[in-house]
Every structure is written in structure tokens, then in C-alpha cells.
Amino acid sequence: MTISLAFDLLLAAALLWSAWRALVNQDTFRSVILFIVFGLLLTLAWARLAAPDIALAEAAIGAGLTGALLLDAIGALRGKDRQP
Amino acid sequence: MSSGLIFAITGVVLFAMGSAGMLLVAHLLRRILAFNLMGSGAFLILVGLAQRGGTPDPVPQAMVLTGIVVAVAATALALALLRKLHTLNGRTELPRVEDD
Amino acid sequence: MKTAAIVIGAAAFAATMIAALLDLPPSAIHLPRLVDANLPVSGVTHPVTAVLLNFRGYDTMLEIGVLLLALLIVLAVGTHDGADAAPTADPMLQTFARLAASLMALVAVYLLWAGARQPGGAFQAGAVLAAAAVLLHLAGVLPAWREPGALLRSGLAAGFLVFLFVAMALLSQGTLLQYPHAAAGSLILLIEFALTISLGLILAGLFLFLSGGQGSDS
């Protein structure tokens, strides 16, 4: 009981920390990486909440697809900057 | 304190953090991230609060499952608009309005 | 000044909300018990799938409609920036991507089939399919989508149309989306199958149409 409580508190702290770092970071690339980390931690949180359906969807969508979309957008924004 | 309540409180803090980020962050890509954080916070509140007694509740779980898929569609739409804005005038921020 | 006001406002909101959460009385309606009681008539044995496609099927139908709408707007905005590098043509990567994608397709079919009894279902299967398409695209096997052809269009709309058709067919019996008990299981599987295909294509399309600038201007 106490171990699972400690794990929950640690997971909540890690969620808040990664979200905070993703927001305040000036480098957008790092922000996106931290957001993907946040998505993976959120997957763990859904598993702790006994919601395996959401955990599956979050792992595939939140961490995978959103991450790919965001990274692709960064690539497009930066690629444009390099051209005159 | 059940894990449902812990994650509901985490969700509240995430939602507040995301809404402050929406208002304060100028770069639109990071504003989209803030919007996603708000959404994740709302999902955590929805499921965590319903399960604070400890029993899993399939109704909010199904709602959140649809919510996650809609959130990724909204993110993709926002990114498409951001990319269009960037192709048109090379900006990644909205023009600043001086109101005070 | 403005920053401080926003931060203080957000903190005050969070504090009030947490205080409210902590002394919330237990809810009067026990939803899990209601779901359990009605599970035998839903046609599936996994409660989340039962809620998604039977008890709250209306939400799911509108949800696939919203997704279709989002994809249409992405298509209308049209981001052909054409600034991306040429796709990689590493044969090792492509072979691996093909292998992984076929395994992912298998996983998607399993998730769809398992959804009736255990965690899984159309949403997860569709997401895995979309991820497989994105992987193939990033490895340079699958070119970006430019103009949706007739086959792709019907695939994108299939989920919503099948759902709508079932809803209309059942409307003659009285209430919207109330499946007859005997056919509930097979109707849900039919809808889930169409949903999986549409969801996979729409989610993949959100990525493949967006990065559709690749090689289009060259």
C-alpha cells in the first residue's frame, strides 16, 4: 500500500515536472521531446488508474502520433527558416 | 488517499499550468503543447475523480478514450494552421495587440 | 505585471479546485454498477467497449464525424510548403519498416478482435494502423498523400457512413442506436471494423497530408 502510494506520488511529480519543463523551455525541440516524455508518463498513470484501454490509446496516439506530428511540424518550420 | 484522487489533483495542477501557458507563451507550437496539457489535465480529473472510491469506472474511461482521439485531431488541425501561417508570412507567433 | 496576475490567477484556481475535490461527497449514482447490470444485453463482455459502442454510441458516432471534419479542414488549408528533404532510401531501414508494419497490422487486427472481451477495440487498432502508415512514410516506403482518390475517400468516410447507416436502419425500431439484443454483437463488430479502417486512414492522413509537401514542388 505505502509502496504504491509512493509510486503514485512520484509519478504525479514526474508528470508535473515534465509538463512544467515542456512549457518553460525556450528550445521548441526540447519542449516537444519533454512533451513526448510526458505522454509516456501519462500512459503509466492510466495503467495505475486501472484503465488499460486508455493506456493503449495514449501510448499509440499521445506518445507516438502526436510526437511524430509535432516533430514533423518543427522540421517544416526550421526547414523554411534556412531558406532565404 | 486513493490513486484516483492523487491523479485528479495532478490533473487540476496540469490544467492550471496549461491555461497559464496558453495565455503567457507566445510561440504557437508551445501554445499547442499548453493546450494539450490542459486536455490531459481534464482527462485525468474526469477519470481520477470518478475512481476516487477505488473501483474502475468504464463510463469516464470510454469518454476519455474518444477525447484522446479528438485531441490528436485538434492538435493536427492547429499544426496545419500554424504551418500555413508560417508559409504565408514566416511567423510562428500571432501579432501582438497592444491593449494596455 | 500581466504575467504575475495570470500566474496568481492560475494558482488560485488550482487551490480552489483542489479544496473542492478534497471535500466532494461520494457520488449518488454508481455508474460501474449500472454498466455491470446492463452488460449482458450489450452484445460484448468488455465494459469500456460496451459503453463506447452501445450505451454511449451516439458520442462515438459524432466523434468519428468530428475527426472526418478535422481532416477535411486540414485538406482545405492545404500545407504544401515543399521544403522537406528527399525521403531516405536506406534499404535496411525500409526492410525493417516493412517487417514492423506487417506485424503492426497483425496487432491491429488482434486488438480489434480482442476488444469485445478485453482491453482493445477500434480506437487502439486504428491508432496502431495509423502509426504503421507513419512509420512506412518516414522510412520512405509510402509516399505522402497529395489528392485523395476515390478509394481513399470512401475509406476515410466508411466508419462514419456505416455508423450512420446502422443508426438509420435502427431508427425505424424506435430509439437511435439501440441494437436488437440478438444482433448487437455482430453489429458492434461491423461498426468497429469500419471505424478501425476509417480511424487508421484519418489519423494517418492527418500526418501524410500535412507532410504532403515532400517532392511536390520539385
Tab-separated table of C-alpha atoms in Angstrom:
chain	number	residue	atom	x	y	z
A	1	MET	CA	0.000	0.000	0.000
A	2	THR	CA	2.656	2.503	1.020
A	3	ILE	CA	4.872	1.483	-1.900
A	4	SER	CA	2.071	2.032	-4.408
A	5	LEU	CA	1.235	5.360	-2.740
A	6	ALA	CA	4.880	6.416	-3.028
A	7	PHE	CA	4.912	5.351	-6.684
A	8	ASP	CA	1.755	7.375	-7.378
A	9	LEU	CA	3.216	10.471	-5.742
A	10	LEU	CA	6.492	10.048	-7.641
A	11	LEU	CA	4.613	9.579	-10.926
A	12	ALA	CA	2.469	12.665	-10.258
A	13	ALA	CA	5.611	14.690	-9.504
A	14	ALA	CA	7.291	13.440	-12.689
A	15	LEU	CA	4.185	14.342	-14.734
A	16	LEU	CA	4.099	17.859	-13.327
A	17	TRP	CA	7.846	18.320	-13.738
A	18	SER	CA	7.910	17.211	-17.387
A	19	ALA	CA	4.850	19.351	-18.180
A	20	TRP	CA	6.473	22.364	-16.492
A	21	ARG	CA	9.767	21.880	-18.339
A	22	ALA	CA	7.933	21.453	-21.666
A	23	LEU	CA	6.158	24.773	-21.101
A	24	VAL	CA	9.048	26.961	-19.927
A	25	ASN	CA	11.792	25.586	-22.199
A	26	GLN	CA	12.847	28.138	-24.805
A	27	ASP	CA	14.017	25.480	-27.291
A	28	THR	CA	10.914	24.117	-29.045
A	29	PHE	CA	12.651	20.852	-29.964
A	30	ARG	CA	13.354	20.110	-26.296
A	31	SER	CA	9.796	21.126	-25.426
A	32	VAL	CA	8.435	18.539	-27.838
A	33	ILE	CA	10.766	15.809	-26.522
A	34	LEU	CA	9.653	16.613	-22.974
A	35	PHE	CA	6.034	16.511	-24.130
A	36	ILE	CA	6.582	13.007	-25.550
A	37	VAL	CA	8.113	12.014	-22.197
A	38	PHE	CA	5.008	13.488	-20.553
A	39	GLY	CA	2.807	11.336	-22.807
A	40	LEU	CA	4.685	8.174	-21.832
A	41	LEU	CA	4.438	9.040	-18.125
A	42	LEU	CA	0.718	9.660	-18.617
A	43	THR	CA	0.453	6.142	-20.067
A	44	LEU	CA	1.827	4.846	-16.755
A	45	ALA	CA	-0.698	6.982	-14.869
A	46	TRP	CA	-3.585	5.449	-16.873
A	47	ALA	CA	-2.239	1.992	-16.065
A	48	ARG	CA	-2.202	2.947	-12.363
A	49	LEU	CA	-5.820	4.127	-12.700
A	50	ALA	CA	-6.826	0.636	-13.934
A	51	ALA	CA	-7.640	1.975	-17.416
A	52	PRO	CA	-5.702	-0.286	-19.824
A	53	ASP	CA	-7.819	0.875	-22.802
A	54	ILE	CA	-6.774	4.492	-22.323
A	55	ALA	CA	-3.182	3.422	-21.649
A	56	LEU	CA	-3.063	1.598	-25.009
A	57	ALA	CA	-4.573	4.562	-26.864
A	58	GLU	CA	-2.335	7.056	-25.088
A	59	ALA	CA	0.803	5.048	-25.892
A	60	ALA	CA	-0.097	4.825	-29.587
A	61	ILE	CA	-1.622	8.293	-30.023
A	62	GLY	CA	-0.369	10.592	-27.270
A	63	ALA	CA	3.229	9.499	-27.385
A	64	GLY	CA	3.500	8.143	-30.937
A	65	LEU	CA	1.294	10.068	-33.369
A	66	THR	CA	1.298	13.453	-31.588
A	67	GLY	CA	5.067	13.229	-31.214
A	68	ALA	CA	5.518	12.469	-34.925
A	69	LEU	CA	3.169	15.337	-35.872
A	70	LEU	CA	4.962	17.830	-33.622
A	71	LEU	CA	8.443	16.793	-34.776
A	72	ASP	CA	7.340	16.977	-38.407
A	73	ALA	CA	5.978	20.483	-37.790
A	74	ILE	CA	9.288	21.550	-36.191
A	75	GLY	CA	11.137	20.177	-39.200
A	76	ALA	CA	8.881	22.153	-41.554
A	77	LEU	CA	9.218	25.366	-39.525
A	78	ARG	CA	13.013	25.078	-39.289
A	79	GLY	CA	13.476	23.944	-42.887
A	80	LYS	CA	11.688	27.088	-44.021
A	81	ASP	CA	13.905	29.282	-41.871
A	82	ARG	CA	17.041	28.069	-43.561
A	83	GLN	CA	15.814	29.148	-46.987
A	84	PRO	CA	16.043	32.831	-47.907
B	1	MET	CA	-5.570	8.837	-0.288
B	2	SER	CA	-6.507	6.750	-3.332
B	3	SER	CA	-4.558	6.925	-6.596
B	4	GLY	CA	-7.707	8.284	-8.264
B	5	LEU	CA	-7.638	11.345	-6.005
B	6	ILE	CA	-3.867	11.815	-6.430
B	7	PHE	CA	-4.140	11.875	-10.213
B	8	ALA	CA	-7.257	14.089	-10.120
B	9	ILE	CA	-5.248	16.664	-8.137
B	10	THR	CA	-2.346	16.267	-10.594
B	11	GLY	CA	-4.870	16.910	-13.363
B	12	VAL	CA	-6.056	20.141	-11.699
B	13	VAL	CA	-2.476	21.419	-11.452
B	14	LEU	CA	-1.795	20.392	-15.081
B	15	PHE	CA	-4.936	22.201	-16.229
B	16	ALA	CA	-3.956	25.383	-14.372
B	17	MET	CA	-0.409	25.123	-15.724
B	18	GLY	CA	-1.684	24.619	-19.265
B	19	SER	CA	-4.125	27.539	-19.109
B	20	ALA	CA	-1.423	29.869	-17.746
B	21	GLY	CA	0.829	28.629	-20.573
B	22	MET	CA	-1.886	29.289	-23.167
B	23	LEU	CA	-2.033	32.915	-22.007
B	24	LEU	CA	1.661	33.553	-21.448
B	25	VAL	CA	3.606	31.591	-24.078
B	26	ALA	CA	3.996	33.465	-27.358
B	27	HIS	CA	5.401	30.727	-29.624
B	28	LEU	CA	2.397	28.995	-31.196
B	29	LEU	CA	3.897	25.495	-31.202
B	30	ARG	CA	4.442	25.698	-27.452
B	31	ARG	CA	0.973	27.140	-27.079
B	32	ILE	CA	-0.356	23.992	-28.791
B	33	LEU	CA	1.620	21.964	-26.225
B	34	ALA	CA	-0.024	24.002	-23.446
B	35	PHE	CA	-3.434	23.277	-24.962
B	36	ASN	CA	-2.617	19.564	-24.943
B	37	LEU	CA	-1.540	19.783	-21.283
B	38	MET	CA	-4.918	21.350	-20.443
B	39	GLY	CA	-6.641	18.478	-22.216
B	40	SER	CA	-4.590	15.825	-20.418
B	41	GLY	CA	-5.359	17.545	-17.111
B	42	ALA	CA	-9.088	17.465	-17.847
B	43	PHE	CA	-8.889	13.751	-18.748
B	44	LEU	CA	-7.050	12.973	-15.508
B	45	ILE	CA	-9.685	14.863	-13.475
B	46	LEU	CA	-12.525	13.077	-15.278
B	47	VAL	CA	-11.197	9.557	-14.699
B	48	GLY	CA	-9.439	10.167	-11.378
B	49	LEU	CA	-12.427	11.836	-9.738
B	50	ALA	CA	-14.837	9.094	-10.830
B	51	GLN	CA	-12.487	6.446	-9.421
B	52	ARG	CA	-11.633	8.106	-6.108
B	53	GLY	CA	-13.513	5.324	-4.333
B	54	GLY	CA	-11.110	2.794	-5.859
B	55	THR	CA	-13.426	0.967	-8.295
B	56	PRO	CA	-12.681	1.361	-12.031
B	57	ASP	CA	-15.466	3.226	-13.844
B	58	PRO	CA	-15.869	2.316	-17.548
B	59	VAL	CA	-18.050	5.347	-18.445
B	60	PRO	CA	-15.479	8.146	-17.988
B	61	GLN	CA	-12.815	5.790	-19.357
B	62	ALA	CA	-14.753	5.476	-22.636
B	63	MET	CA	-15.336	9.261	-22.735
B	64	VAL	CA	-11.612	9.916	-22.275
B	65	LEU	CA	-10.765	7.365	-24.969
B	66	THR	CA	-12.813	9.351	-27.508
B	67	GLY	CA	-11.368	12.558	-26.053
B	68	ILE	CA	-7.772	11.482	-26.696
B	69	VAL	CA	-8.516	10.750	-30.354
B	70	VAL	CA	-10.318	14.090	-30.793
B	71	ALA	CA	-7.393	15.858	-29.055
B	72	VAL	CA	-4.892	14.474	-31.567
B	73	ALA	CA	-7.145	15.611	-34.434
B	74	ALA	CA	-7.365	19.101	-32.890
B	75	THR	CA	-3.572	19.161	-32.500
B	76	ALA	CA	-3.076	18.178	-36.131
B	77	LEU	CA	-5.534	20.877	-37.226
B	78	ALA	CA	-3.750	23.510	-35.109
B	79	LEU	CA	-0.391	22.420	-36.542
B	80	ALA	CA	-1.778	22.663	-40.094
B	81	LEU	CA	-2.929	26.231	-39.404
B	82	LEU	CA	0.443	27.081	-37.812
B	83	ARG	CA	2.296	25.714	-40.831
B	84	LYS	CA	0.048	27.682	-43.172
B	85	LEU	CA	0.716	30.847	-41.155
B	86	HIS	CA	4.423	30.144	-41.316
B	87	THR	CA	4.381	29.576	-45.094
B	88	LEU	CA	2.405	32.769	-45.635
B	89	ASN	CA	4.378	35.238	-43.538
B	90	GLY	CA	7.200	33.321	-41.876
B	91	ARG	CA	5.886	33.882	-38.349
B	92	THR	CA	5.423	31.436	-35.503
B	93	GLU	CA	3.648	33.936	-33.262
B	94	LEU	CA	0.407	35.813	-33.505
B	95	PRO	CA	0.704	39.593	-33.999
B	96	ARG	CA	0.791	41.347	-30.645
B	97	VAL	CA	-2.169	43.554	-29.796
B	98	GLU	CA	-1.355	46.488	-27.520
B	99	ASP	CA	-4.342	46.774	-25.265
B	100	ASP	CA	-2.898	48.421	-22.185
C	1	MET	CA	2.598	42.713	-14.224
C	2	LYS	CA	0.217	40.871	-16.507
C	3	THR	CA	2.348	37.723	-16.129
C	4	ALA	CA	2.149	37.881	-12.341
C	5	ALA	CA	-1.632	38.346	-12.471
C	6	ILE	CA	-2.063	35.310	-14.754
C	7	VAL	CA	0.212	33.111	-12.617
C	8	ILE	CA	-1.568	34.144	-9.404
C	9	GLY	CA	-4.945	33.573	-11.064
C	10	ALA	CA	-3.989	30.087	-12.230
C	11	ALA	CA	-2.588	29.201	-8.783
C	12	ALA	CA	-5.748	30.459	-7.082
C	13	PHE	CA	-7.880	28.416	-9.492
C	14	ALA	CA	-5.848	25.278	-8.769
C	15	ALA	CA	-6.018	25.807	-4.992
C	16	THR	CA	-9.794	26.351	-5.007
C	17	MET	CA	-10.374	23.369	-7.267
C	18	ILE	CA	-8.212	21.051	-5.141
C	19	ALA	CA	-10.002	22.191	-1.988
C	20	ALA	CA	-13.320	21.433	-3.706
C	21	LEU	CA	-12.090	17.994	-4.847
C	22	LEU	CA	-10.998	17.072	-1.341
C	23	ASP	CA	-14.391	17.513	0.325
C	24	LEU	CA	-16.582	16.309	-2.503
C	25	PRO	CA	-19.240	13.868	-1.213
C	26	PRO	CA	-19.345	10.389	-2.802
C	27	SER	CA	-21.435	10.385	-5.970
C	28	ALA	CA	-25.100	9.409	-5.617
C	29	ILE	CA	-25.236	7.361	-8.826
C	30	HIS	CA	-22.954	4.357	-9.029
C	31	LEU	CA	-22.213	4.111	-12.758
C	32	PRO	CA	-19.985	0.976	-12.737
C	33	ARG	CA	-22.837	-0.968	-11.102
C	34	LEU	CA	-25.297	0.213	-13.791
C	35	VAL	CA	-22.867	-0.777	-16.541
C	36	ASP	CA	-22.328	-4.196	-14.957
C	37	ALA	CA	-26.066	-4.737	-14.650
C	38	ASN	CA	-26.680	-3.961	-18.328
C	39	LEU	CA	-23.567	-5.674	-19.695
C	40	PRO	CA	-25.362	-8.948	-20.669
C	41	VAL	CA	-27.672	-7.102	-23.122
C	42	SER	CA	-24.886	-5.056	-24.736
C	43	GLY	CA	-23.539	-7.809	-27.012
C	44	VAL	CA	-19.947	-7.565	-25.727
C	45	THR	CA	-18.364	-8.512	-22.417
C	46	HIS	CA	-15.786	-5.717	-22.023
C	47	PRO	CA	-17.404	-2.780	-20.184
C	48	VAL	CA	-15.444	0.011	-21.944
C	49	THR	CA	-16.361	-1.309	-25.408
C	50	ALA	CA	-19.972	-1.692	-24.259
C	51	VAL	CA	-20.073	1.970	-23.169
C	52	LEU	CA	-18.306	3.200	-26.314
C	53	LEU	CA	-20.360	1.395	-28.919
C	54	ASN	CA	-23.629	0.585	-27.223
C	55	PHE	CA	-24.617	2.695	-24.196
C	56	ARG	CA	-22.975	5.896	-25.463
C	57	GLY	CA	-22.789	5.004	-29.167
C	58	TYR	CA	-24.073	8.454	-30.075
C	59	ASP	CA	-20.875	10.095	-28.747
C	60	THR	CA	-18.684	7.736	-30.728
C	61	MET	CA	-20.628	8.413	-33.913
C	62	LEU	CA	-20.235	12.167	-33.502
C	63	GLU	CA	-16.575	11.663	-32.603
C	64	ILE	CA	-15.753	9.970	-35.908
C	65	GLY	CA	-17.691	12.791	-37.600
C	66	VAL	CA	-15.502	15.368	-35.833
C	67	LEU	CA	-12.358	13.538	-36.944
C	68	LEU	CA	-13.555	13.493	-40.549
C	69	LEU	CA	-14.298	17.222	-40.316
C	70	ALA	CA	-10.814	17.940	-38.926
C	71	LEU	CA	-9.232	16.053	-41.816
C	72	LEU	CA	-11.385	17.966	-44.322
C	73	ILE	CA	-10.217	21.282	-42.848
C	74	VAL	CA	-6.577	20.123	-42.963
C	75	LEU	CA	-7.124	19.259	-46.636
C	76	ALA	CA	-8.789	22.620	-47.263
C	77	VAL	CA	-5.969	24.568	-45.584
C	78	GLY	CA	-3.500	22.652	-47.742
C	79	THR	CA	0.057	22.999	-46.460
C	80	HIS	CA	2.212	22.306	-49.467
C	81	ASP	CA	5.309	24.038	-48.193
C	82	GLY	CA	7.589	21.716	-50.148
C	83	ALA	CA	10.626	22.473	-48.011
C	84	ASP	CA	11.327	18.943	-46.810
C	85	ALA	CA	14.367	16.923	-47.688
C	86	ALA	CA	14.148	13.977	-50.085
C	87	PRO	CA	12.907	10.801	-48.374
C	88	THR	CA	15.601	8.446	-47.165
C	89	ALA	CA	16.215	5.365	-49.274
C	90	ASP	CA	18.125	3.189	-46.824
C	91	PRO	CA	17.334	-0.430	-47.857
C	92	MET	CA	17.993	-1.738	-44.323
C	93	LEU	CA	15.566	0.774	-42.817
C	94	GLN	CA	12.960	0.076	-45.483
C	95	THR	CA	13.126	-3.691	-44.986
C	96	PHE	CA	12.795	-3.251	-41.251
C	97	ALA	CA	9.918	-0.798	-41.651
C	98	ARG	CA	8.071	-3.242	-43.915
C	99	LEU	CA	8.564	-6.044	-41.387
C	100	ALA	CA	7.433	-3.884	-38.480
C	101	ALA	CA	4.432	-2.550	-40.396
C	102	SER	CA	3.146	-6.029	-41.232
C	103	LEU	CA	3.471	-7.008	-37.569
C	104	MET	CA	1.647	-3.810	-36.597
C	105	ALA	CA	-1.193	-4.649	-38.982
C	106	LEU	CA	-1.442	-8.050	-37.285
C	107	VAL	CA	-1.521	-6.385	-33.851
C	108	ALA	CA	-4.289	-4.052	-35.082
C	109	VAL	CA	-6.452	-6.981	-36.187
C	110	TYR	CA	-5.843	-8.704	-32.842
C	111	LEU	CA	-6.737	-5.529	-30.896
C	112	LEU	CA	-9.942	-5.156	-32.908
C	113	TRP	CA	-10.934	-8.765	-32.273
C	114	ALA	CA	-9.950	-8.688	-28.597
C	115	GLY	CA	-11.977	-5.512	-27.972
C	116	ALA	CA	-15.170	-7.451	-27.331
C	117	ARG	CA	-13.753	-9.268	-24.334
C	118	GLN	CA	-10.692	-7.439	-23.001
C	119	PRO	CA	-8.890	-4.070	-23.352
C	120	GLY	CA	-8.618	-3.181	-27.026
C	121	GLY	CA	-11.009	-2.167	-29.759
C	122	ALA	CA	-11.429	0.092	-32.758
C	123	PHE	CA	-9.630	3.130	-31.341
C	124	GLN	CA	-6.432	1.360	-30.385
C	125	ALA	CA	-6.445	-0.730	-33.571
C	126	GLY	CA	-6.924	2.382	-35.706
C	127	ALA	CA	-4.117	4.178	-33.873
C	128	VAL	CA	-1.741	1.246	-34.437
C	129	LEU	CA	-2.657	1.157	-38.153
C	130	ALA	CA	-2.012	4.890	-38.431
C	131	ALA	CA	1.326	4.509	-36.650
C	132	ALA	CA	2.283	1.778	-39.135
C	133	ALA	CA	1.492	4.109	-42.052
C	134	VAL	CA	3.534	6.921	-40.460
C	135	LEU	CA	6.452	4.525	-39.948
C	136	LEU	CA	6.308	3.439	-43.601
C	137	HIS	CA	6.194	7.074	-44.695
C	138	LEU	CA	9.161	8.084	-42.535
C	139	ALA	CA	11.192	5.150	-43.889
C	140	GLY	CA	10.476	6.348	-47.417
C	141	VAL	CA	8.356	3.337	-48.477
C	142	LEU	CA	4.989	5.099	-48.560
C	143	PRO	CA	4.891	8.437	-50.426
C	144	ALA	CA	2.999	11.355	-48.893
C	145	TRP	CA	-0.636	11.658	-49.910
C	146	ARG	CA	-1.474	14.507	-52.256
C	147	GLU	CA	-5.022	14.215	-53.604
C	148	PRO	CA	-7.335	11.631	-52.025
C	149	GLY	CA	-8.559	9.243	-54.739
C	150	ALA	CA	-11.970	7.592	-54.811
C	151	LEU	CA	-10.801	4.525	-52.858
C	152	LEU	CA	-9.121	6.617	-50.171
C	153	ARG	CA	-12.133	8.908	-49.903
C	154	SER	CA	-14.526	6.015	-49.353
C	155	GLY	CA	-12.137	4.503	-46.803
C	156	LEU	CA	-11.988	7.795	-44.911
C	157	ALA	CA	-15.759	8.126	-44.806
C	158	ALA	CA	-16.574	4.409	-44.275
C	159	GLY	CA	-16.604	4.496	-40.470
C	160	PHE	CA	-18.974	7.428	-40.221
C	161	LEU	CA	-21.205	6.156	-43.048
C	162	VAL	CA	-21.522	2.615	-41.676
C	163	PHE	CA	-22.266	4.000	-38.217
C	164	LEU	CA	-24.847	6.395	-39.653
C	165	PHE	CA	-26.398	3.650	-41.779
C	166	VAL	CA	-26.794	1.327	-38.776
C	167	ALA	CA	-28.265	4.204	-36.758
C	168	MET	CA	-30.776	4.990	-39.540
C	169	ALA	CA	-31.713	1.362	-40.023
C	170	LEU	CA	-32.391	1.011	-36.297
C	171	LEU	CA	-34.303	4.285	-36.142
C	172	SER	CA	-37.324	2.508	-37.588
C	173	GLN	CA	-37.476	0.431	-34.398
C	174	GLY	CA	-37.854	3.481	-32.204
C	175	THR	CA	-34.756	4.827	-30.466
C	176	LEU	CA	-31.477	5.907	-32.005
C	177	LEU	CA	-28.685	3.305	-31.887
C	178	GLN	CA	-30.496	0.794	-29.684
C	179	TYR	CA	-29.361	-2.519	-31.093
C	180	PRO	CA	-31.676	-5.547	-31.080
C	181	HIS	CA	-30.342	-7.946	-28.477
C	182	ALA	CA	-29.616	-10.869	-30.806
C	183	ALA	CA	-27.692	-8.859	-33.412
C	184	ALA	CA	-25.897	-6.499	-31.017
C	185	GLY	CA	-22.574	-8.354	-31.011
C	186	SER	CA	-22.256	-8.625	-34.790
C	187	LEU	CA	-23.470	-5.057	-35.376
C	188	ILE	CA	-20.844	-3.766	-32.948
C	189	LEU	CA	-18.141	-5.806	-34.689
C	190	LEU	CA	-19.255	-4.447	-38.089
C	191	ILE	CA	-19.174	-0.842	-36.843
C	192	GLU	CA	-15.842	-1.409	-35.116
C	193	PHE	CA	-14.335	-2.850	-38.282
C	194	ALA	CA	-15.379	0.180	-40.354
C	195	LEU	CA	-14.291	2.513	-37.534
C	196	THR	CA	-10.843	0.909	-37.404
C	197	ILE	CA	-10.272	1.411	-41.128
C	198	SER	CA	-11.525	4.998	-41.093
C	199	LEU	CA	-9.684	5.933	-37.897
C	200	GLY	CA	-6.443	4.452	-39.212
C	201	LEU	CA	-6.786	6.302	-42.518
C	202	ILE	CA	-7.870	9.605	-40.926
C	203	LEU	CA	-5.111	9.606	-38.309
C	204	ALA	CA	-2.544	8.571	-40.927
C	205	GLY	CA	-3.963	11.211	-43.268
C	206	LEU	CA	-3.525	13.934	-40.665
C	207	PHE	CA	0.184	13.137	-40.854
C	208	LEU	CA	0.583	12.154	-44.513
C	209	PHE	CA	-1.402	15.063	-45.948
C	210	LEU	CA	0.356	17.514	-43.617
C	211	SER	CA	3.813	16.435	-44.708
C	212	GLY	CA	2.437	16.267	-48.261
C	213	GLY	CA	4.881	18.932	-49.404
C	214	GLN	CA	7.544	16.294	-49.961
C	215	GLY	CA	8.709	16.404	-53.550
C	216	SER	CA	5.514	18.071	-54.718
C	217	ASP	CA	7.192	21.261	-55.929
C	218	SER	CA	10.344	19.667	-57.262
